Structure formats: C-alpha cells, structure tokens
Coordinates of C-alpha atoms and ligand atoms in Angstrom, one line a residue:
X261 CA 0.0 0.0 0.1
X262 CA 2.9 2.3 1.0
X263 CA 4.1 1.6 -2.7
X264 CA 0.8 2.5 -4.3
X265 CA 1.3 6.1 -2.9
X266 CA 4.6 6.4 -4.7
X267 CA 3.1 7.9 -7.8
X268 CA 6.4 9.8 -8.7
X269 CA 8.1 6.5 -9.4
X270 CA 11.0 7.6 -7.3
X271 CA 12.9 4.9 -5.3
X272 CA 15.8 4.8 -2.9
X273 CA 17.0 1.7 -4.5
X274 CA 16.2 0.4 -7.9
X275 CA 17.3 -3.2 -9.2
X276 CA 17.0 -4.1 -12.9
X277 CA 16.3 -7.8 -13.7
X278 CA 14.3 -10.5 -12.3
X279 CA 16.9 -13.3 -12.5
X280 CA 18.7 -14.9 -9.5
X281 CA 21.0 -11.8 -9.1
X282 CA 18.3 -9.1 -9.3
X283 CA 15.8 -10.9 -7.1
X284 CA 18.4 -11.7 -4.4
X285 CA 19.6 -8.1 -4.5
X286 CA 16.2 -6.5 -4.3
X287 CA 15.1 -9.0 -1.5
X288 CA 18.3 -8.0 0.4
X289 CA 17.7 -4.3 0.3
X290 CA 13.9 -4.6 0.9
X291 CA 14.5 -6.7 4.1
X292 CA 17.4 -4.4 5.3
X293 CA 15.5 -1.2 4.6
X294 CA 11.9 -2.0 5.4
X295 CA 11.0 1.6 5.3
X296 CA 12.7 2.5 2.1
X297 CA 11.0 2.2 -1.4
X298 CA 12.6 -0.5 -3.5
X299 CA 11.7 -1.3 -7.1
X300 CA 12.6 -4.3 -9.3
X301 CA 12.1 -3.6 -13.0
X302 CA 12.2 -6.6 -15.1
X303 CA 11.3 -7.4 -18.6
X304 CA 9.7 -11.0 -18.0
X305 CA 6.6 -11.6 -16.2
X306 CA 8.0 -14.2 -13.9
X307 CA 10.8 -13.8 -11.4
X308 CA 13.3 -16.3 -10.4
X309 CA 13.5 -17.1 -6.7
X310 CA 16.1 -19.1 -4.6
X311 CA 14.7 -21.8 -2.5
X312 CA 15.8 -24.7 -0.4
X313 CA 19.2 -22.9 0.2
X314 CA 21.8 -25.1 1.9
X315 CA 25.3 -24.1 2.7
X316 CA 27.0 -27.4 2.0
X317 CA 30.5 -26.4 3.4
X318 CA 32.3 -23.0 3.9
X319 CA 31.9 -21.9 0.3
X320 CA 29.9 -24.6 -1.5
X321 CA 26.1 -24.0 -1.6
X322 CA 23.3 -25.9 -3.2
X323 CA 19.8 -24.4 -3.9
X324 CA 16.6 -24.7 -6.1
X325 CA 15.2 -22.1 -8.2
X326 CA 11.6 -21.4 -8.7
X327 CA 9.9 -19.4 -11.3
X328 CA 7.2 -17.3 -9.7
X329 CA 4.8 -14.4 -10.5
X330 CA 6.4 -11.1 -9.3
X331 CA 3.3 -10.5 -6.9
X332 CA 4.9 -13.1 -4.7
X333 CA 7.8 -10.7 -4.0
X334 CA 5.3 -7.7 -3.4
X335 CA 3.4 -9.9 -0.9
X336 CA 6.6 -10.8 1.0
X337 CA 8.1 -7.2 1.1
X338 CA 5.5 -4.4 1.4
X339 CA 8.1 -1.9 0.4
X340 CA 9.1 -3.7 -2.8
X341 CA 7.5 -2.9 -6.1
X342 CA 7.9 -4.9 -9.1
X343 CA 7.7 -3.0 -12.5
X344 CA 7.1 -5.4 -15.2
X345 CA 8.8 -3.6 -18.2
X346 CA 12.0 -3.6 -20.2
X347 CA 14.4 -0.8 -19.5
X348 CA 15.0 1.2 -22.7
X349 CA 17.4 3.7 -21.4
X350 CA 19.5 4.9 -18.6
X351 CA 20.5 8.5 -17.7
X352 CA 23.0 7.9 -15.2
X353 CA 23.9 11.5 -14.5
X354 CA 20.3 12.3 -13.8
X355 CA 19.8 9.1 -11.9
X356 CA 16.7 7.9 -14.0
X357 CA 15.6 4.9 -16.1
X358 CA 13.2 4.9 -18.9
X359 CA 11.2 2.0 -19.7
X360 CA 9.6 0.8 -23.1
X361 CA 6.3 1.6 -21.5
X362 CA 7.4 5.3 -21.1
X363 CA 7.8 5.1 -17.4
X364 CA 10.5 7.3 -16.0
X365 CA 11.9 5.8 -12.7
X366 CA 14.1 7.8 -10.5
X367 CA 16.5 6.1 -8.1
X368 CA 19.2 6.9 -5.5
X369 CA 21.2 3.9 -6.0
X370 CA 20.8 1.4 -9.0
X371 CA 21.8 -2.3 -9.5
X372 CA 21.9 -3.6 -12.9
X373 CA 21.3 -7.5 -13.0
X374 CA 20.1 -7.8 -16.7
X375 CA 21.9 -11.1 -17.1
X376 CA 23.2 -12.3 -20.5
X377 CA 21.8 -13.9 -23.7
X378 CA 23.2 -16.6 -25.7
X379 CA 26.2 -15.6 -28.0
X380 CA 24.8 -17.2 -31.2
X381 CA 26.9 -18.4 -34.2
X382 CA 24.6 -16.3 -36.2
X383 CA 21.7 -14.0 -35.4
X384 CA 19.8 -14.3 -38.8
X385 CA 19.3 -18.1 -39.3
X386 CA 16.0 -19.3 -38.0
X387 CA 17.5 -22.9 -37.9
X388 CA 20.0 -21.7 -35.4
X389 CA 18.6 -21.7 -31.8
X390 CA 20.1 -20.7 -28.4
X391 CA 18.7 -21.9 -25.2
X392 CA 18.6 -19.2 -22.4
X393 CA 15.1 -18.9 -20.9
X394 CA 12.0 -20.9 -20.6
X395 CA 10.7 -19.5 -24.0
X396 CA 13.8 -20.5 -25.8
X397 CA 13.7 -24.0 -24.0
X398 CA 10.2 -24.7 -25.1
X399 CA 11.0 -23.7 -28.7
X400 CA 13.7 -26.0 -28.7
X401 CA 11.6 -28.6 -27.3
X402 CA 8.9 -28.0 -30.1
X403 CA 11.4 -28.2 -32.8
X404 CA 13.1 -31.2 -31.4
X405 CA 9.7 -33.2 -31.4
X406 CA 9.8 -33.1 -35.3
X407 CA 13.6 -33.5 -35.7
X408 CA 15.5 -36.5 -37.0
X409 CA 18.9 -34.8 -36.6
X410 CA 20.3 -31.8 -34.8
X411 CA 23.7 -30.4 -34.8
X412 CA 25.1 -29.1 -31.5
X413 CA 28.0 -26.7 -31.6
X414 CA 29.7 -25.7 -28.4
X415 CA 31.4 -27.7 -25.5
X416 CA 30.3 -26.0 -22.4
X417 CA 27.5 -26.6 -20.1
X418 CA 24.6 -26.5 -22.1
X419 CA 26.2 -28.8 -24.9
X420 CA 27.1 -31.5 -22.1
X421 CA 23.4 -31.4 -20.8
X422 CA 22.0 -31.7 -24.3
X423 CA 23.9 -34.6 -25.7
X424 CA 23.1 -36.5 -22.5
X425 CA 19.4 -35.6 -22.2
X426 CA 18.2 -35.6 -26.0
X427 CA 16.6 -38.8 -27.0
X428 CA 15.1 -40.0 -30.2
X429 CA 17.1 -37.7 -32.4
X430 CA 20.4 -38.1 -34.0
X431 CA 22.9 -35.6 -32.4
X432 CA 25.9 -34.4 -34.2
X433 CA 28.0 -32.8 -31.7
X434 CA 30.6 -30.5 -33.4
X435 CA 33.4 -30.2 -30.8
X436 CA 36.6 -28.1 -31.6
X437 CA 38.5 -29.4 -28.5
X438 CA 39.9 -32.8 -28.3
X439 CA 37.7 -33.6 -25.3
X440 CA 34.3 -32.9 -24.2
X441 CA 33.1 -30.3 -21.8
X442 CA 36.1 -27.9 -22.0
X443 CA 34.7 -25.2 -19.7
X444 CA 34.5 -27.6 -16.9
X445 CA 36.7 -30.7 -17.5
X446 CA 40.1 -31.7 -18.7
X447 CA 40.7 -34.7 -21.0
X448 CA 40.8 -37.1 -18.1
X449 CA 37.5 -36.3 -16.5
X450 CA 36.0 -36.2 -20.1
X451 CA 37.2 -39.8 -20.8
X452 CA 35.6 -40.8 -17.5
X453 CA 32.2 -39.4 -18.4
X454 CA 32.0 -40.5 -22.0
X455 CA 31.1 -44.2 -21.5
X456 CA 28.1 -42.8 -19.6
X457 CA 26.7 -41.5 -23.0
X458 CA 26.6 -45.3 -23.9
X459 CA 24.4 -46.5 -21.1
X460 CA 20.8 -46.2 -20.5
X461 CA 20.0 -43.3 -18.2
X462 CA 18.7 -44.4 -14.7
X463 CA 15.5 -42.7 -14.6
X464 CA 14.6 -43.9 -18.0
X465 CA 16.1 -47.2 -18.3
X466 CA 12.9 -49.0 -18.4
X467 CA 11.4 -47.1 -21.2
X468 CA 14.2 -46.0 -23.4
X469 CA 16.1 -47.7 -26.1
X470 CA 19.8 -48.0 -25.7
X471 CA 21.8 -45.1 -26.9
X472 CA 24.3 -45.9 -29.7
X473 CA 27.3 -43.9 -29.3
X474 CA 29.5 -43.6 -32.4
X475 CA 32.8 -41.7 -32.7
X476 CA 33.3 -39.9 -35.9
X477 CA 36.2 -38.3 -37.3
X478 CA 39.8 -37.7 -35.9
X479 CA 39.3 -37.2 -32.3
X480 CA 40.6 -39.3 -29.6
X481 CA 37.4 -39.7 -27.5
X482 CA 37.4 -38.9 -28.1
X483 CA 14.4 -12.9 -30.1
X484 CA 15.5 -10.7 -27.6
X485 CA 12.5 -8.6 -27.1
X486 CA 11.5 -9.5 -23.6
X487 CA 14.4 -11.6 -22.5
X488 CA 13.6 -13.9 -19.6
X489 CA 15.8 -15.1 -16.9
X490 CA 18.4 -17.7 -17.8
X491 CA 17.6 -21.3 -17.0
X492 CA 19.6 -23.2 -14.5
X493 CA 19.8 -26.4 -12.7
X494 CA 17.5 -29.2 -13.9
X495 CA 16.1 -26.8 -16.6
X496 CA 15.5 -29.9 -18.9
X497 CA 13.4 -31.6 -16.0
X498 CA 9.8 -31.6 -16.9
X499 CA 10.8 -30.9 -20.5
X500 CA 10.6 -33.8 -23.0
X501 CA 13.9 -33.7 -25.0
X502 CA 12.7 -36.3 -27.5
X503 CA 13.1 -36.2 -31.2
X504 CA 11.2 -37.9 -33.8
X505 CA 13.6 -40.8 -34.3
X506 CA 15.7 -43.7 -32.7
X507 CA 18.6 -42.5 -30.8
X508 CA 22.2 -41.9 -32.1
X509 CA 24.9 -39.7 -30.7
X510 CA 27.4 -39.0 -33.2
X511 CA 30.3 -37.0 -31.9
X512 CA 32.4 -35.1 -34.3
X513 CA 35.4 -33.8 -32.6
X514 CA 36.4 -31.4 -35.3
X515 CA 36.3 -27.8 -36.3
X516 CA 33.5 -26.2 -38.3
X517 CA 35.3 -25.4 -41.4
X518 CA 35.0 -21.8 -41.5
X519 CA 36.8 -21.5 -38.2
X520 CA 39.3 -18.9 -39.3
X521 CA 43.0 -19.7 -38.9
X522 CA 43.2 -16.9 -36.3
X523 CA 41.3 -16.1 -33.2
X524 CA 38.1 -17.9 -32.2
X525 CA 36.5 -14.5 -32.1
X526 CA 36.1 -14.3 -35.6
X527 CA 34.8 -17.8 -35.9
X528 CA 31.6 -18.2 -37.8
X529 CA 29.8 -21.2 -39.2
X530 CA 28.8 -20.9 -42.9
X531 CA 25.7 -22.6 -44.2
X532 CA 26.7 -24.3 -47.4
X533 CA 24.3 -24.2 -50.2
X534 CA 21.7 -27.0 -49.6
X535 CA 22.3 -30.1 -51.6
X536 CA 19.6 -32.3 -50.1
X537 CA 16.4 -31.9 -48.3
X538 CA 17.6 -30.7 -44.8
X539 CA 16.4 -27.3 -43.7
X540 CA 20.1 -26.4 -42.9
X541 CA 23.6 -27.8 -43.4
X542 CA 26.7 -27.1 -41.5
X543 CA 30.2 -27.9 -42.9
X544 CA 32.7 -28.9 -40.4
X545 CA 36.6 -28.9 -40.8
X546 CA 36.7 -32.6 -41.0
X547 CA 35.5 -32.1 -44.3
X548 CA 32.1 -33.4 -43.6
X549 CA 28.8 -31.6 -44.2
X550 CA 25.8 -32.5 -42.1
X551 CA 22.2 -31.7 -43.0
X552 CA 20.1 -31.3 -40.0
X553 CA 16.7 -29.9 -38.9
X554 CA 18.4 -27.3 -36.8
X555 CA 21.5 -26.2 -35.1
X556 CA 21.9 -25.5 -31.3
X557 CA 24.5 -22.8 -30.8
X558 CA 25.5 -23.6 -27.3
X559 CA 28.4 -21.2 -27.5
X560 CA 28.3 -19.0 -24.3
X561 CA 26.6 -16.0 -23.2
X562 CA 26.9 -12.2 -24.0
X563 CA 26.2 -9.8 -21.2
X564 CA 22.9 -7.8 -21.7
X565 CA 24.5 -4.3 -21.4
X566 CA 22.8 -2.7 -24.6
X567 CA 20.1 -0.4 -23.2
X568 CA 22.5 0.8 -20.4
X569 CA 25.4 2.1 -22.4
X570 CA 24.1 4.8 -24.7
X571 CA 24.9 8.3 -23.3
X572 CA 26.7 6.9 -20.3
X573 CA 30.3 6.1 -19.4
X574 CA 30.4 2.5 -18.5
X575 CA 33.7 0.7 -18.5
X576 CA 33.4 -2.5 -20.3
X577 CA 35.6 -5.6 -19.8
X578 CA 36.9 -7.6 -22.6
X579 CA 34.0 -10.0 -22.5
X580 CA 31.7 -6.9 -22.8
X581 CA 30.4 -7.2 -19.2
X582 CA 30.0 -4.0 -17.1
X583 CA 33.2 -3.7 -15.1
X584 CA 32.5 -3.9 -11.3
X585 CA 35.0 -3.2 -8.5
X586 CA 35.2 -5.2 -5.2
X587 CA 32.0 -3.4 -4.1
X588 CA 30.2 -4.3 -7.1
X589 CA 30.2 -0.6 -8.4
X590 CA 30.4 0.1 -12.0
X591 CA 32.3 3.1 -13.3
X592 CA 29.0 5.4 -13.1
X593 CA 28.2 6.9 -9.8
X594 CA 25.5 5.1 -7.7
X595 CA 25.2 2.3 -10.3
X596 CA 26.2 -1.3 -9.1
X597 CA 25.8 -4.6 -11.1
X598 CA 25.8 -8.2 -10.3
X599 CA 25.3 -11.6 -12.1
X600 CA 25.9 -12.5 -15.7
X601 CA 25.8 -8.8 -17.0
X602 CA 28.9 -7.9 -14.9
X603 CA 32.6 -8.6 -15.1
X604 CA 34.5 -8.9 -11.7
X605 CA 37.3 -6.5 -12.2
X606 CA 39.0 -6.4 -8.8
X607 CA 42.2 -8.2 -8.1
X608 CA 40.6 -11.6 -7.4
X609 CA 41.8 -14.1 -4.9
X610 CA 44.2 -16.4 -6.6
X611 CA 41.7 -19.4 -6.0
X612 CA 38.7 -17.7 -7.5
X613 CA 37.6 -17.0 -11.0
X614 CA 34.4 -15.5 -12.4
X615 CA 32.1 -18.1 -14.2
X616 CA 28.6 -17.0 -15.2
X617 CA 26.9 -19.4 -13.0
X618 CA 23.8 -19.6 -10.8
X619 CA 25.6 -19.7 -7.7
X620 CA 27.7 -16.6 -8.5
X621 CA 24.6 -14.7 -9.5
X622 CA 23.0 -15.3 -6.3
X623 CA 26.2 -14.4 -4.4
X624 CA 26.9 -11.2 -6.4
X625 CA 23.3 -10.1 -6.2
X626 CA 23.4 -10.6 -2.3
X627 CA 26.8 -8.9 -1.9
X628 CA 25.8 -6.0 -4.2
X629 CA 22.8 -5.4 -1.9
X630 CA 24.9 -5.3 1.0
X631 CA 27.4 -3.0 -0.6
X632 CA 24.7 -0.5 -1.5
X633 CA 23.3 -0.6 2.0
X634 CA 26.7 -0.1 3.3
X635 CA 27.1 3.0 1.1
X636 CA 24.0 4.5 2.1
X637 CA 24.7 3.9 5.8
X638 CA 28.2 5.1 5.4
X639 CA 29.6 1.8 6.6
X640 CA 32.7 -0.1 5.4
X641 CA 32.3 -3.6 4.0
X642 CA 35.0 -6.2 3.1
X643 CA 34.9 -8.4 0.1
X644 CA 32.6 -11.3 0.9
X645 CA 34.1 -14.8 1.8
X646 CA 32.5 -16.5 -1.0
X647 CA 34.8 -14.6 -3.4
X648 CA 38.0 -16.4 -1.8
X649 CA 37.4 -19.7 -3.4
X650 CA 35.8 -20.7 -6.6
X651 CA 33.1 -23.5 -5.8
X652 CA 30.5 -25.1 -7.8
X653 CA 28.3 -28.1 -7.3
X654 CA 26.3 -29.5 -10.3
X655 CA 25.5 -32.6 -12.1
X656 CA 26.7 -33.7 -15.4
X657 CA 25.7 -37.0 -17.1
X658 CA 23.9 -37.8 -13.9
X659 CA 27.0 -37.7 -11.8
X660 CA 27.6 -35.1 -8.9
X661 CA 30.2 -32.7 -10.0
X662 CA 32.1 -30.6 -7.5
X663 CA 34.6 -27.9 -8.7
X664 CA 36.9 -26.1 -6.4
X665 CA 39.4 -23.3 -7.0
X666 CA 41.7 -23.6 -10.1
X667 CA 40.1 -26.9 -10.9
X668 CA 41.5 -26.9 -14.4
X669 CA 44.9 -25.3 -13.5
X670 CA 43.5 -22.0 -14.9
X671 CA 46.4 -19.5 -15.2
X672 CA 48.9 -21.9 -13.6
X673 CA 50.9 -22.8 -16.7
X674 CA 53.7 -25.2 -15.9
X675 CA 53.6 -24.4 -12.3
X676 CA 51.2 -27.3 -11.4
X677 CA 51.2 -30.9 -10.6
X678 CA 48.0 -33.1 -11.1
X679 CA 47.1 -36.1 -8.9
X680 CA 44.4 -38.2 -10.3
X681 CA 42.3 -41.2 -8.9
X682 CA 39.6 -42.8 -11.1
X683 CA 37.2 -45.8 -10.7
X684 CA 35.5 -46.4 -13.8
X685 CA 31.8 -45.7 -13.6
X686 CA 32.3 -44.5 -10.1
X687 CA 34.3 -41.7 -9.3
X688 CA 36.8 -39.4 -10.7
X689 CA 39.1 -37.3 -8.4
X690 CA 41.6 -34.8 -9.5
X691 CA 43.7 -32.5 -7.4
X692 CA 45.8 -29.6 -8.6
X693 CA 48.8 -28.8 -6.7
X694 CA 51.0 -25.9 -7.1
X695 CA 54.2 -25.4 -5.1
X696 CA 53.1 -28.5 -3.0
X697 CA 49.8 -26.6 -1.9
X698 CA 46.3 -27.6 -3.2
X699 CA 44.9 -25.0 -5.5
X700 CA 42.0 -26.8 -7.1
X701 CA 40.0 -30.0 -7.5
X702 CA 37.5 -32.0 -9.5
X703 CA 35.5 -34.3 -8.0
X704 CA 33.1 -36.4 -9.9
X705 CA 30.8 -39.1 -8.2
X706 CA 29.9 -39.4 -4.6
X707 CA 33.5 -38.8 -3.4
X708 CA 32.6 -37.1 0.0
X709 CA 35.9 -35.4 -0.4
X710 CA 34.7 -31.8 -0.8
X711 CA 34.8 -30.5 2.7
X712 CA 38.3 -31.8 3.3
X713 CA 39.7 -30.6 0.1
X714 CA 37.9 -27.2 0.5
X715 CA 39.7 -26.8 3.9
X716 CA 43.1 -28.0 2.3
X717 CA 42.8 -25.3 -0.4
X718 CA 41.7 -22.6 2.0
X719 CA 44.4 -23.2 4.5
X720 CA 47.1 -23.5 1.8
X721 CA 48.9 -26.2 3.9
X722 CA 52.1 -27.7 2.3
X723 CA 51.1 -31.1 1.2
X724 CA 54.5 -32.3 -0.2
X725 CA 54.9 -34.9 2.6
X726 CA 51.5 -36.3 2.1
X727 CA 51.2 -36.2 -1.7
X728 CA 51.4 -40.1 -2.0
X729 CA 48.6 -40.5 0.6
X730 CA 46.4 -37.9 -0.4
X731 CA 44.4 -39.8 -3.2
X732 CA 45.2 -43.2 -1.4
X733 CA 41.5 -45.0 -1.5
X734 CA 42.6 -46.9 1.7
X735 CA 43.3 -43.7 3.7
X736 CA 40.4 -42.0 5.3
X737 CA 41.7 -38.5 4.2
X738 CA 39.3 -36.6 6.5
X739 CA 40.6 -38.3 9.7
X740 CA 44.1 -37.9 8.4
X741 CA 44.0 -34.2 8.5
X742 CA 41.7 -33.8 11.4
Ligands
FAD169 C1 20.4 -23.8 -20.2 C2 21.1 -23.2 -19.1 C3 21.4 -24.0 -18.2 C4 22.2 -23.5 -17.0 N1 22.3 -24.3 -16.0 C5 23.1 -24.0 -14.9 C6 23.4 -24.9 -13.8 O1 23.2 -26.0 -13.9 N2 24.1 -24.4 -12.8 C7 24.6 -22.9 -12.8 O2 25.1 -22.6 -11.8 N3 24.1 -22.1 -13.7 C8 23.5 -22.5 -14.8 N4 23.3 -21.8 -15.8 C9 23.6 -20.4 -15.7 C10 22.7 -19.6 -14.8 O3 21.4 -19.7 -15.3 C11 23.0 -18.0 -14.9 O4 24.3 -17.8 -14.6 C12 22.3 -17.2 -13.9 O5 20.8 -17.5 -14.1 C13 22.5 -15.7 -14.2 O6 21.5 -15.0 -13.3 P1 21.2 -13.5 -13.7 O7 20.2 -13.0 -12.7 O8 22.5 -12.7 -13.6 O9 20.7 -13.3 -15.2 P2 19.2 -13.8 -15.8 O10 18.8 -15.1 -15.1 O11 19.6 -13.9 -17.2 O12 18.2 -12.8 -15.5 C14 18.2 -11.4 -16.2 C15 17.0 -10.7 -15.9 O13 17.0 -9.4 -16.6 C16 15.8 -9.1 -17.1 N5 16.3 -8.2 -18.1 C17 17.1 -8.1 -19.1 N6 17.1 -7.3 -19.9 C18 16.4 -6.1 -19.2 C19 15.8 -4.9 -19.5 N7 16.4 -4.2 -20.6 N8 15.1 -4.3 -18.8 C20 14.5 -5.0 -17.7 N9 14.7 -6.3 -17.5 C21 15.7 -6.8 -18.1 C22 15.4 -10.4 -17.8 O14 14.0 -10.3 -18.0 C23 15.7 -11.4 -16.7 O15 14.7 -11.4 -15.6 C24 22.5 -22.2 -16.9 C25 22.1 -21.2 -17.9 C26 21.4 -21.8 -19.2 C27 21.0 -20.9 -20.3
NDP170 N1 25.6 -27.3 -14.8 C1 26.1 -26.2 -15.0 O1 26.7 -25.5 -14.2 C2 25.7 -25.5 -16.3 C3 26.1 -24.1 -16.4 N2 25.8 -23.6 -17.6 C4 26.3 -22.2 -17.7 O2 25.4 -21.4 -18.6 C5 26.0 -20.6 -19.4 C6 25.6 -20.8 -21.0 O3 26.2 -22.1 -21.3 P1 27.0 -22.5 -22.6 O4 26.3 -21.7 -23.7 O5 27.2 -23.9 -22.7 O6 28.2 -21.7 -22.4 P2 29.8 -22.0 -21.8 O7 30.6 -20.9 -21.7 O8 29.7 -23.2 -20.8 O9 30.5 -22.9 -23.1 C7 30.5 -22.4 -24.5 C8 31.2 -23.3 -25.3 O10 31.0 -22.9 -26.7 C9 32.5 -22.8 -27.1 N3 32.5 -21.6 -28.0 C10 32.5 -20.3 -27.7 N4 32.5 -19.5 -29.0 C11 32.3 -20.5 -30.0 C12 32.5 -20.4 -31.2 N5 32.2 -19.2 -32.0 N6 32.2 -21.7 -32.0 C13 32.5 -22.9 -31.4 N7 32.5 -22.8 -30.1 C14 32.6 -21.8 -29.5 C15 33.4 -22.6 -26.0 O11 34.8 -22.8 -26.1 P3 36.0 -22.2 -25.5 O12 35.8 -22.3 -24.0 O13 37.0 -22.8 -26.1 O14 35.7 -20.6 -25.9 C16 32.7 -23.5 -24.8 O15 33.0 -24.7 -25.1 C17 27.5 -20.7 -19.1 O16 27.7 -19.7 -18.2 C18 27.6 -22.0 -18.3 O17 28.4 -22.1 -17.4 C19 25.0 -24.1 -18.5 C20 24.4 -25.4 -18.4 C21 24.7 -26.1 -17.3

C-alpha cells in the first residue's frame, strides 16, 4: 500500500532484472530497509527465486530455483514494487531509467542485473537456436519433437547437458577441442564421463532404447524482445527432450570449416548451399557436411548491457560485461551491477575466478545489495568470503560434480602438478597442486571429499609430505587431516 502512494516512481533503490542476481539483490535491500522504497524493474513476467538454500560447506552452496509471479515478492516485502517493463534507456547523470512503456523511474542507487543472452553463431538464421530462458527451451523442445537430426555446436555446460538428455534424435556434436566439456573438464574427466553416454539413463532405463554412441572423425574420444531469466539447474527436467527418431549420438571432434585460422572471436559457421532436403547444412573442418533440422548454438553468453550504455560512461571488460570493483560498483556513480551482466574486475583471490553461473549470480546479487546498503549507511564492507574460493556443485551425465578453486589449473601454466584417482563408472578425483599446495580439485561421483579438500585449499597447507597418501583410497583423508 505504501508503494501505491509512490506515484512519482522515485525509489531509494532500483534493481533491474528478475533473475537470480536481481531478485536476491532486491530482497536483500527490501528486508534491510523495510521503510525504504525499493523497485525491481524486469522485462519478464516471472521472476526467479532461490529456495531450499543449503550451505554445504564454507563456500559450497546448493539451492533450487523457482519461477514465480512477481506478486509473490510484493506480498513478502510491502516496500518492494515490481515493475514489469523492459528498461530502454538509462540516464546515469540524472539517476533515471526509462522503460519501454514510457515510465520514468528515479533512483538513488541502482543495481543492473540484466543477465546475458546466448552468444549465437549467427543471429539471422531461424534454424540456429540458442537456449537461455523458458521460452527458448520450449521452442527447442517443439522443434526437437519434429527433428530427426540436430547439430550441437559448443562444448560447455549446455552442450554437455543436451547430448546427455536428448533422445529420439540423432545428435551431431561438433566439438573443436580434443575432449568434451572444455569449460568444466580436462581430458581425463571427459574420458571418465564418455562411457555414460553409452548407457541407459537411470530414470529412463525401463522405457528408453539403448543409446548408440559412435565416434566420428579424428578425435581421440574422443528474440530478444523481452528476455526472460536464464535457466539453471535441472532446466530440462519436466521438458521432454525427445526427437522424432531412434537415438544415435554422433560426436564429431572437429572444427567447423569456416573457423578462421586466427582467433576464435572471428569464428563463424557458414551454411553451405543445400544439396539435399534438410532445412540447414553445416560444414565441419573434418571435411564433412551435415544436414540437420536445426543447429543448437551452445556457445556461451553475452552480457545484456545494450540499453544501459548509450549516453553513459560505463567501462566494459573484454567480454563486454560491465566492469565492477570489489564493491560491485560500475564506473558510473551510484550504479552497481551483479550476475551474468557484470565482469568482476577487482584483483581476485588466486583461488577464485568468475564463471557465469547460478551460484555466482546469487552471491553477487546478495553482496551487491549489502554494498549498496553499506554505502547508504556510510559503513565499510569487506569483500565477501564467497569470493575467496571458486566453488560449484552441479550434475553432469547424472554424476555429482564438484569444482573447487583452479580446478583446471587455470592460469598456472607449467607450475602445477596433477594427482588423479579414477574408478571407472564410479568416481573421478583430480587434485591440482602448485608449489606443494592444493589450489584446485575436480570431484565427480559421490566422493565425499569436498569439505576436506575445500579446507586444504583454503588453509594452503604444504602437502608435499602427504602427496602420496592424498588420493590413497585406503586412507580416510578426513581423519588424516583432522
Ligand atoms: C540452459 C542453461 C542451463 C544452466 N544451468 C546452470 C546450472 O546448472 N548451474 C549454474 O550454476 N548455472 C547454470 N546456468 C547459468 C545460470 O542460469 C546463470 O548464470 C544465472 O541464471 C544468471 O542469473 P542473472 O540473474 O545474472 O541473469 P538472468 O537469469 O539472465 O536474468 C536477467 C533478468 O534481467 C531481465 N532483463 C534483461 N534485460 C532487461 C531490460 N533491458 N530491462 C529489464 N529487465 C531486463 C530479464 O528479464 C531477466 O529477468 C545455466 C544457464 C542456461 C542458459
Ligand atoms: N551445470 C552447470 O553448471 C551449467 C552451467 N551453464 C552455464 O550457462 C551458461 C551458458 O552455457 P553455454 O552456452 O554452454 O556456455 P559455456 O561458456 O559453458 O560454453 C561455451 C562453449 O562454446 C564454445 N565456443 C564459444 N564460442 C564458440 C564459437 N564461436 N564456436 C564454437 N564454439 C564456441 C566454448 O569454447 P571455448 O571455451 O574454447 O571458448 C565453450 O566450449 C554458461 O555460463 C555456463 O557456465 C549451462 C549449463 C549447465
């Protein structure tokens, strides 16, 4: 009711974006300042809320995400108003936003949490799809139900999930690396996971046909009008990812042909002139051309900065995210940013790196809210502990996956030693040591090692004397370091 009286659309705090970052930030502000007017301006009709939050260890967290109508937020926080409209322009000097509905919103402090959108191979081909939000996932599902063959390009999180989940449709997976899942895994972990593609998925074993997995090529294993929030864990659950035919996963570890000799940035797939009856063809650098019903471009995300830039002086990072400092502040006064749209530009802990993930969206949104509050109250605030150590829990190919620190030896060059333990079909454990200290780990399966390894990474103990015991399966490592 208090909000209804605010006809001037002037707010102490305004947050843009109803994804995890924006919702967490606005909830933080609305609960810390119950008498201040807070607005959440978001393009999509539904917001994303964190539920069943569980702090698994010092830095590891798990939670579910629910899509809810925005009224739920307004009911919970009487001082929070949700404005469903896309922001069209920002005038940072005047502290105002304009929405596509012609609404002018005034703020004292603003946090931009507008997320990202798929970095598509090409924008103009209706047969090249990206997956980001509920709408795009539904479009994908609709097209898949009629499809006999699709080509998946990209080797990150979405591609990994798709090739595992899609059934009843031939999948050509064009991978330019020599192993799968390059954003999360090294070759060893990839080798561990690959046989899973060849087995029935547990929950569907009774009903589905056996997946045939063939290896092709050289490899060793070898509408952005009203963008919705990014999907997240288990986005494919409840969506039937089934094509029109029998199942075959065909992996082509090769480079799409028109991959320029130079940098990846100039990469583009060309669509050769049709020679058959498929709606679209893709030519790969192993010399093969595949016709397919459509191509999924699972090639990363681009920060949604567009409506905020014009006429303002935002510093952008190389990946075109809004640069934020260790207080989540952008280069414009009173403008903060969190989640996929921003790029952490502070001197990060040597054990942390930004990855555009659900968990980091929540952590950044929450911390940005606290920083905005601290600024208003003239209080000092230290960089939150969650930015000390990179940690991520997820699931790939139905295995629990925990990633800690420099899990792929990021930035370590030759200054690293890897210890690996692997039981086929059961677990894969990799530890990254640098100068005798643990700096990262990949844990696949029910290893139960995450807490002990997290502690060993955080306390930077010299493990040189223990390196032979560290992964010895006959030693209870938790007791050992107790
Ligand atoms: C298919 C898929 C699977 C994923 N799986 C996982 C996973 O298993 N684990 C994991 O950790 N991460 C996963 N991610 C990544 C994760 O979903 C994102 O990192 C995270 O959701 C980003 O949250 P965000 O709040 O920054 O942005 P978003 O969720 O993208 O939200 C942005 C919000 O801003 C709004 N918006 C955009 N532009 C405007 C504008 N101009 N005006 C007003 N509002 C605007 C949008 O409507 C939206 O509400 C996945 C992503 C995808 C696409
Ligand atoms: N379970 C989880 O945690 C999941 C997380 N996500 C997150 O959602 C977001 C979107 O996922 P996704 O799209 O898979 O993005 P990712 O960043 O995970 O992966 C993008 C992949 O595409 C490759 N790539 C980039 N540009 C090109 C190009 N022009 N041609 C060919 N390949 C290219 C990248 O290779 P290279 O690295 O060499 O550039 C990389 O393999 C990511 O932030 C991801 O982390 C998604 C699904 C599941």
